CSV table of N, CA, C and O in Angstrom, one decimal:
chain,number,residue,atom,x,y,z
A,1,UNK,N,-47.0,98.2,-56.6
A,1,UNK,CA,-48.3,98.2,-56.0
A,1,UNK,C,-48.5,99.5,-55.2
A,1,UNK,O,-49.6,100.0,-55.1
A,2,UNK,N,-47.5,100.0,-54.5
A,2,UNK,CA,-47.6,101.2,-53.7
A,2,UNK,C,-48.0,102.4,-54.6
A,2,UNK,O,-48.8,103.2,-54.3
A,3,UNK,N,-47.4,102.4,-55.8
A,3,UNK,CA,-47.7,103.5,-56.7
A,3,UNK,C,-49.2,103.5,-57.1
A,3,UNK,O,-49.8,104.5,-57.2
A,4,UNK,N,-49.7,102.3,-57.4
A,4,UNK,CA,-51.1,102.2,-57.8
A,4,UNK,C,-52.0,102.6,-56.6
A,4,UNK,O,-53.0,103.3,-56.9
A,5,UNK,N,-51.6,102.3,-55.4
A,5,UNK,CA,-52.4,102.7,-54.3
A,5,UNK,C,-52.4,104.2,-54.1
A,5,UNK,O,-53.4,104.8,-53.8
A,6,UNK,N,-51.3,104.8,-54.3
A,6,UNK,CA,-51.2,106.3,-54.2
A,6,UNK,C,-52.0,107.0,-55.3
A,6,UNK,O,-52.7,107.9,-55.0
A,7,UNK,N,-52.0,106.4,-56.5
A,7,UNK,CA,-52.8,107.0,-57.6
A,7,UNK,C,-54.3,106.8,-57.3
A,7,UNK,O,-55.0,107.8,-57.5
A,8,UNK,N,-54.6,105.7,-56.7
A,8,UNK,CA,-56.0,105.5,-56.3
A,8,UNK,C,-56.4,106.5,-55.2
A,8,UNK,O,-57.5,107.1,-55.2
A,9,UNK,N,-55.5,106.8,-54.3
A,9,UNK,CA,-55.7,107.9,-53.3
A,9,UNK,C,-55.9,109.2,-54.0
A,9,UNK,O,-56.7,110.0,-53.5
A,10,UNK,N,-55.3,109.5,-55.1
A,10,UNK,CA,-55.5,110.7,-55.8
A,10,UNK,C,-56.9,110.8,-56.4
A,10,UNK,O,-57.6,111.8,-56.3
A,11,UNK,N,-57.4,109.6,-56.9
A,11,UNK,CA,-58.8,109.6,-57.4
A,11,UNK,C,-59.8,109.8,-56.2
A,11,UNK,O,-60.8,110.4,-56.4
A,12,UNK,N,-59.5,109.2,-55.1
A,12,UNK,CA,-60.3,109.4,-53.9
A,12,UNK,C,-60.4,110.9,-53.5
A,12,UNK,O,-61.4,111.5,-53.2
A,13,UNK,N,-59.2,111.6,-53.5
A,13,UNK,CA,-59.2,113.0,-53.2
A,13,UNK,C,-59.9,113.8,-54.2
A,13,UNK,O,-60.7,114.7,-53.9
A,14,UNK,N,-59.8,113.4,-55.5
A,14,UNK,CA,-60.6,114.1,-56.5
A,14,UNK,C,-62.1,114.0,-56.3
A,14,UNK,O,-62.9,114.9,-56.4
A,15,UNK,N,-62.5,112.7,-56.0
A,15,UNK,CA,-63.9,112.5,-55.7
A,15,UNK,C,-64.4,113.3,-54.5
A,15,UNK,O,-65.5,113.9,-54.5
A,16,UNK,N,-63.6,113.4,-53.5
A,16,UNK,CA,-64.0,114.1,-52.3
A,16,UNK,C,-64.1,115.6,-52.6
A,16,UNK,O,-65.0,116.3,-52.1
A,17,UNK,N,-63.1,116.1,-53.4
A,17,UNK,CA,-63.2,117.5,-53.8
A,17,UNK,C,-64.5,117.8,-54.6
A,17,UNK,O,-65.1,118.8,-54.4
A,18,UNK,N,-64.8,116.9,-55.5
A,18,UNK,CA,-66.0,117.1,-56.4
A,18,UNK,C,-67.2,117.0,-55.5
A,18,UNK,O,-68.2,117.8,-55.7
A,19,UNK,N,-67.3,116.1,-54.6
A,19,UNK,CA,-68.4,116.0,-53.7
A,19,UNK,C,-68.6,117.2,-52.8
A,19,UNK,O,-69.7,117.7,-52.7
A,20,UNK,N,-67.5,117.7,-52.3
A,20,UNK,CA,-67.5,119.0,-51.5
A,20,UNK,C,-68.0,120.1,-52.4
A,20,UNK,O,-68.8,121.0,-52.0
A,21,UNK,N,-67.5,120.2,-53.6
A,21,UNK,CA,-67.9,121.3,-54.5
A,21,UNK,C,-69.4,121.2,-54.8
A,21,UNK,O,-70.1,122.2,-54.8
A,22,UNK,N,-69.9,120.0,-55.0
A,22,UNK,CA,-71.3,119.9,-55.3
A,22,UNK,C,-72.2,120.2,-54.0
A,22,UNK,O,-73.2,120.8,-54.1
A,23,UNK,N,-71.7,119.7,-52.9
A,23,UNK,CA,-72.4,119.9,-51.6
A,23,UNK,C,-72.5,121.4,-51.2
A,23,UNK,O,-73.5,121.9,-50.8
A,24,UNK,N,-71.3,122.1,-51.3
A,24,UNK,CA,-71.3,123.4,-50.8
A,24,UNK,C,-71.6,124.5,-51.9
A,24,UNK,O,-71.9,125.6,-51.6
A,25,UNK,N,-71.4,124.1,-53.1
A,25,UNK,CA,-71.5,125.1,-54.2
A,25,UNK,C,-72.9,125.1,-54.9
A,25,UNK,O,-73.2,126.0,-55.6
A,26,UNK,N,-73.6,124.0,-54.8
A,26,UNK,CA,-74.9,123.9,-55.5
A,26,UNK,C,-74.8,123.4,-56.9
A,26,UNK,O,-73.8,122.8,-57.3
A,27,UNK,N,-75.9,123.6,-57.6
A,27,UNK,CA,-75.9,123.0,-59.0
A,27,UNK,C,-75.1,123.8,-60.0
A,27,UNK,O,-74.6,124.9,-59.7
A,28,UNK,N,-74.8,123.2,-61.1
A,28,UNK,CA,-74.1,123.8,-62.2
A,28,UNK,C,-72.6,123.3,-62.2
A,28,UNK,O,-72.2,122.6,-61.3
A,29,UNK,N,-71.9,123.8,-63.2
A,29,UNK,CA,-70.6,123.4,-63.4
A,29,UNK,C,-69.6,124.2,-62.6
A,29,UNK,O,-68.5,123.7,-62.3
A,30,UNK,N,-69.9,125.4,-62.3
A,30,UNK,CA,-68.9,126.3,-61.6
A,30,UNK,C,-68.4,125.7,-60.3
A,30,UNK,O,-67.1,125.8,-60.1
A,31,UNK,N,-69.2,125.2,-59.4
A,31,UNK,CA,-68.6,124.6,-58.2
A,31,UNK,C,-67.7,123.4,-58.4
A,31,UNK,O,-66.7,123.2,-57.7
A,32,UNK,N,-68.0,122.7,-59.5
A,32,UNK,CA,-67.2,121.5,-59.8
A,32,UNK,C,-65.9,121.9,-60.4
A,32,UNK,O,-64.8,121.3,-60.1
A,33,UNK,N,-65.9,123.0,-61.2
A,33,UNK,CA,-64.6,123.5,-61.7
A,33,UNK,C,-63.8,124.1,-60.6
A,33,UNK,O,-62.6,123.9,-60.6
A,34,UNK,N,-64.4,124.8,-59.7
A,34,UNK,CA,-63.7,125.3,-58.5
A,34,UNK,C,-63.1,124.1,-57.7
A,34,UNK,O,-61.9,124.2,-57.3
A,35,UNK,N,-63.8,123.0,-57.6
A,35,UNK,CA,-63.3,121.9,-56.8
A,35,UNK,C,-62.1,121.3,-57.5
A,35,UNK,O,-61.1,120.9,-56.9
A,36,UNK,N,-62.1,121.2,-58.8
A,36,UNK,CA,-61.0,120.7,-59.6
A,36,UNK,C,-59.8,121.7,-59.4
A,36,UNK,O,-58.6,121.2,-59.2
A,37,UNK,N,-60.0,123.0,-59.4
A,37,UNK,CA,-58.9,123.9,-59.2
A,37,UNK,C,-58.3,123.8,-57.8
A,37,UNK,O,-57.2,124.0,-57.6
A,38,UNK,N,-59.1,123.4,-56.8
A,38,UNK,CA,-58.6,123.1,-55.5
A,38,UNK,C,-57.9,121.8,-55.4
A,38,UNK,O,-56.8,121.7,-54.8
A,39,UNK,N,-58.4,120.8,-56.1
A,39,UNK,CA,-57.8,119.5,-56.1
A,39,UNK,C,-56.3,119.5,-56.7
A,39,UNK,O,-55.5,118.8,-56.1
A,40,UNK,N,-56.1,120.2,-57.8
A,40,UNK,CA,-54.8,120.1,-58.5
A,40,UNK,C,-53.6,120.5,-57.6
A,40,UNK,O,-52.7,119.8,-57.5
A,41,UNK,N,-53.7,121.7,-56.9
A,41,UNK,CA,-52.5,121.9,-56.0
A,41,UNK,C,-52.5,121.0,-54.7
A,41,UNK,O,-51.4,120.7,-54.3
A,42,UNK,N,-53.7,120.6,-54.3
A,42,UNK,CA,-53.7,119.6,-53.1
A,42,UNK,C,-53.0,118.3,-53.5
A,42,UNK,O,-52.2,117.8,-52.8
A,43,UNK,N,-53.3,117.9,-54.7
A,43,UNK,CA,-52.7,116.6,-55.2
A,43,UNK,C,-51.2,116.8,-55.5
A,43,UNK,O,-50.4,115.9,-55.3
A,44,UNK,N,-50.8,118.0,-55.9
A,44,UNK,CA,-49.4,118.3,-56.1
A,44,UNK,C,-48.6,118.1,-54.8
A,44,UNK,O,-47.6,117.5,-54.8
A,45,UNK,N,-49.2,118.7,-53.8
A,45,UNK,CA,-48.6,118.6,-52.4
A,45,UNK,C,-48.6,117.1,-52.0
A,45,UNK,O,-47.6,116.6,-51.5
A,46,UNK,N,-49.7,116.4,-52.2
A,46,UNK,CA,-49.7,115.0,-51.8
A,46,UNK,C,-48.7,114.1,-52.5
A,46,UNK,O,-48.0,113.3,-51.9
A,47,UNK,N,-48.6,114.4,-53.8
A,47,UNK,CA,-47.6,113.6,-54.6
A,47,UNK,C,-46.2,114.0,-54.2
A,47,UNK,O,-45.3,113.2,-54.1
A,48,UNK,N,-46.0,115.3,-53.8
A,48,UNK,CA,-44.7,115.7,-53.3
A,48,UNK,C,-44.3,115.1,-52.0
A,48,UNK,O,-43.2,114.7,-51.8
A,49,UNK,N,-45.3,114.9,-51.1
A,49,UNK,CA,-45.1,114.3,-49.8
A,49,UNK,C,-44.7,112.8,-50.1
A,49,UNK,O,-43.8,112.3,-49.4
A,50,UNK,N,-45.3,112.2,-51.0
A,50,UNK,CA,-45.0,110.8,-51.4
A,50,UNK,C,-43.5,110.7,-51.9
A,50,UNK,O,-42.8,109.8,-51.5
A,51,UNK,N,-43.2,111.7,-52.7
A,51,UNK,CA,-41.8,111.7,-53.2
A,51,UNK,C,-40.8,112.0,-52.1
A,51,UNK,O,-39.8,111.3,-52.0
A,52,UNK,N,-41.1,112.9,-51.2
A,52,UNK,CA,-40.2,113.1,-50.0
A,52,UNK,C,-40.0,111.9,-49.2
A,52,UNK,O,-38.9,111.6,-48.8
A,53,UNK,N,-41.1,111.1,-48.9
A,53,UNK,CA,-41.0,109.9,-48.2
A,53,UNK,C,-40.1,108.9,-48.9
A,53,UNK,O,-39.3,108.2,-48.3
A,54,UNK,N,-40.3,108.8,-50.2
A,54,UNK,CA,-39.5,107.9,-51.0
A,54,UNK,C,-38.0,108.2,-50.9
A,54,UNK,O,-37.1,107.4,-50.9
A,55,UNK,N,-37.7,109.5,-50.9
A,55,UNK,CA,-36.3,110.0,-50.8
A,55,UNK,C,-35.8,109.9,-49.4
A,55,UNK,O,-34.7,109.3,-49.1
A,56,UNK,N,-36.5,110.4,-48.4
A,56,UNK,CA,-36.0,110.5,-47.0
A,56,UNK,C,-36.0,109.2,-46.3
A,56,UNK,O,-35.1,108.9,-45.5
A,57,UNK,N,-37.1,108.4,-46.5
A,57,UNK,CA,-37.2,107.2,-45.7
A,57,UNK,C,-36.9,105.9,-46.4
A,57,UNK,O,-36.3,105.0,-45.9
A,58,UNK,N,-37.3,105.8,-47.7
A,58,UNK,CA,-37.0,104.6,-48.5
A,58,UNK,C,-35.7,104.6,-49.1
A,58,UNK,O,-35.2,103.5,-49.5
A,59,UNK,N,-35.0,105.7,-49.1
A,59,UNK,CA,-33.6,105.7,-49.6
A,59,UNK,C,-33.4,105.9,-51.1
A,59,UNK,O,-32.3,105.7,-51.6
A,60,UNK,N,-34.5,106.2,-51.8
A,60,UNK,CA,-34.3,106.5,-53.2
A,60,UNK,C,-33.7,107.8,-53.5
A,60,UNK,O,-33.9,108.7,-52.7
A,61,UNK,N,-33.0,108.0,-54.6
A,61,UNK,CA,-32.5,109.3,-54.9
A,61,UNK,C,-33.6,110.1,-55.6
A,61,UNK,O,-34.7,109.6,-56.0
A,62,UNK,N,-33.4,111.4,-55.6
A,62,UNK,CA,-34.4,112.3,-56.3
A,62,UNK,C,-34.6,111.9,-57.7
A,62,UNK,O,-35.7,111.9,-58.3
A,63,UNK,N,-33.5,111.6,-58.4
A,63,UNK,CA,-33.5,111.2,-59.8
A,63,UNK,C,-34.3,109.9,-60.0
A,63,UNK,O,-35.0,109.8,-61.0
A,64,UNK,N,-34.3,109.0,-59.1
A,64,UNK,CA,-35.1,107.8,-59.2
A,64,UNK,C,-36.5,108.0,-58.9
A,64,UNK,O,-37.4,107.4,-59.5
A,65,UNK,N,-36.8,108.9,-57.9
A,65,UNK,CA,-38.2,109.2,-57.5
A,65,UNK,C,-38.9,110.1,-58.3
A,65,UNK,O,-40.2,110.1,-58.4
A,66,UNK,N,-38.3,111.0,-59.0
A,66,UNK,CA,-38.9,112.1,-59.8
A,66,UNK,C,-39.9,111.5,-60.9
A,66,UNK,O,-41.0,112.0,-61.0
A,67,UNK,N,-39.4,110.6,-61.7
A,67,UNK,CA,-40.4,110.0,-62.7
A,67,UNK,C,-41.6,109.4,-62.1
A,67,UNK,O,-42.7,109.5,-62.6
A,68,UNK,N,-41.5,108.8,-60.9
A,68,UNK,CA,-42.6,108.2,-60.2
A,68,UNK,C,-43.5,109.3,-59.7
A,68,UNK,O,-44.7,109.2,-59.9
A,69,UNK,N,-42.9,110.4,-59.2
A,69,UNK,CA,-43.7,111.5,-58.8
A,69,UNK,C,-44.5,112.1,-60.0
A,69,UNK,O,-45.7,112.4,-59.8
A,70,UNK,N,-43.9,112.2,-61.1
A,70,UNK,CA,-44.6,112.7,-62.3
A,70,UNK,C,-45.8,111.8,-62.7
A,70,UNK,O,-46.9,112.3,-62.9
A,71,UNK,N,-45.6,110.5,-62.6
A,71,UNK,CA,-46.7,109.6,-63.0
A,71,UNK,C,-47.8,109.7,-61.9
A,71,UNK,O,-49.0,109.7,-62.3
A,72,UNK,N,-47.4,109.7,-60.7
A,72,UNK,CA,-48.4,109.7,-59.6
A,72,UNK,C,-49.2,111.0,-59.7
A,72,UNK,O,-50.4,111.0,-59.5
A,73,UNK,N,-48.6,112.1,-60.0
A,73,UNK,CA,-49.3,113.4,-60.1
A,73,UNK,C,-50.2,113.4,-61.4
A,73,UNK,O,-51.3,113.8,-61.4
A,74,UNK,N,-49.6,112.9,-62.5
A,74,UNK,CA,-50.1,113.1,-63.8
A,74,UNK,C,-51.4,112.4,-64.1
A,74,UNK,O,-52.4,112.9,-64.7
A,75,UNK,N,-51.6,111.2,-63.6
A,75,UNK,CA,-52.7,110.3,-63.9
A,75,UNK,C,-54.0,111.0,-63.3
A,75,UNK,O,-54.9,111.3,-64.1
A,76,UNK,N,-54.1,111.2,-62.0
A,76,UNK,CA,-55.3,111.9,-61.5
A,76,UNK,C,-55.5,113.3,-62.0
A,76,UNK,O,-56.6,113.8,-62.3
A,77,UNK,N,-54.4,114.0,-62.2
A,77,UNK,CA,-54.5,115.4,-62.7
A,77,UNK,C,-55.0,115.4,-64.1
A,77,UNK,O,-55.8,116.3,-64.5
A,78,UNK,N,-54.6,114.4,-65.0
A,78,UNK,CA,-55.1,114.4,-66.3
A,78,UNK,C,-56.6,114.1,-66.3
A,78,UNK,O,-57.4,114.7,-67.1
A,79,UNK,N,-57.1,113.2,-65.5
A,79,UNK,CA,-58.5,113.0,-65.4
A,79,UNK,C,-59.2,114.2,-64.9
A,79,UNK,O,-60.3,114.6,-65.4
A,80,UNK,N,-58.7,114.9,-63.9
A,80,UNK,CA,-59.3,116.2,-63.5
A,80,UNK,C,-59.3,117.2,-64.6
A,80,UNK,O,-60.3,117.9,-64.8
A,81,UNK,N,-58.2,117.3,-65.4
A,81,UNK,CA,-58.2,118.2,-66.5
A,81,UNK,C,-59.2,117.9,-67.6
A,81,UNK,O,-59.9,118.8,-68.1
A,82,UNK,N,-59.4,116.6,-67.8
A,82,UNK,CA,-60.5,116.2,-68.8
A,82,UNK,C,-61.9,116.5,-68.2
A,82,UNK,O,-62.7,117.0,-69.0
A,83,UNK,N,-62.1,116.3,-66.9
A,83,UNK,CA,-63.4,116.7,-66.3
A,83,UNK,C,-63.6,118.2,-66.4
A,83,UNK,O,-64.7,118.7,-66.8
A,84,UNK,N,-62.5,119.0,-66.2
A,84,UNK,CA,-62.6,120.4,-66.2
A,84,UNK,C,-63.0,120.9,-67.7
A,84,UNK,O,-63.9,121.7,-67.9
A,85,UNK,N,-62.3,120.2,-68.6
A,85,UNK,CA,-62.6,120.6,-70.0
A,85,UNK,C,-64.1,120.3,-70.4
A,85,UNK,O,-64.7,121.0,-71.0
A,86,UNK,N,-64.5,119.1,-70.0
A,86,UNK,CA,-65.9,118.7,-70.3
A,86,UNK,C,-66.9,119.6,-69.6
A,86,UNK,O,-67.9,120.0,-70.2
A,87,UNK,N,-66.6,120.0,-68.4
A,87,UNK,CA,-67.6,120.9,-67.6
A,87,UNK,C,-67.6,122.3,-68.2
A,87,UNK,O,-68.6,122.9,-68.3
A,88,UNK,N,-66.4,122.8,-68.6
A,88,UNK,CA,-66.3,124.1,-69.2
A,88,UNK,C,-67.0,124.2,-70.6
A,88,UNK,O,-67.5,125.2,-71.0
A,89,UNK,N,-66.9,123.0,-71.3
A,89,UNK,CA,-67.4,122.9,-72.6
A,89,UNK,C,-68.9,123.0,-72.7
A,89,UNK,O,-69.5,123.5,-73.6
A,90,UNK,N,-69.6,122.4,-71.7
A,90,UNK,CA,-71.0,122.3,-71.9
A,90,UNK,C,-71.7,122.2,-70.7
A,90,UNK,O,-72.9,122.3,-70.5
C-alpha cells in the first residue's frame, strides 16, 4: 500500500509540474515539455529519498529496496515520457 501511495505522489508531482508549466509558460507544448523535463529529475530524487528511508529506517537492504525504487520511479516517469512524446509529436 505504501508503494501505491508513493506512486500516486509521483503523479501529483507530475500534475503540479504541468500546472506550473502551463501557468508560468503560457500556451503551447513547449512549457509543458519543460515541466516534464523538470519533473523527471525531481521525481528521481523523490524516489531516491523513499529508497533511503526504506534502507535507513525500515531496515531493508539496498538489494531489497532497489527493485521497488525502480518501480516507483518508472511508473510516473513512463507516463511523463508518453506525455512528452505526444506533446512533441503534435
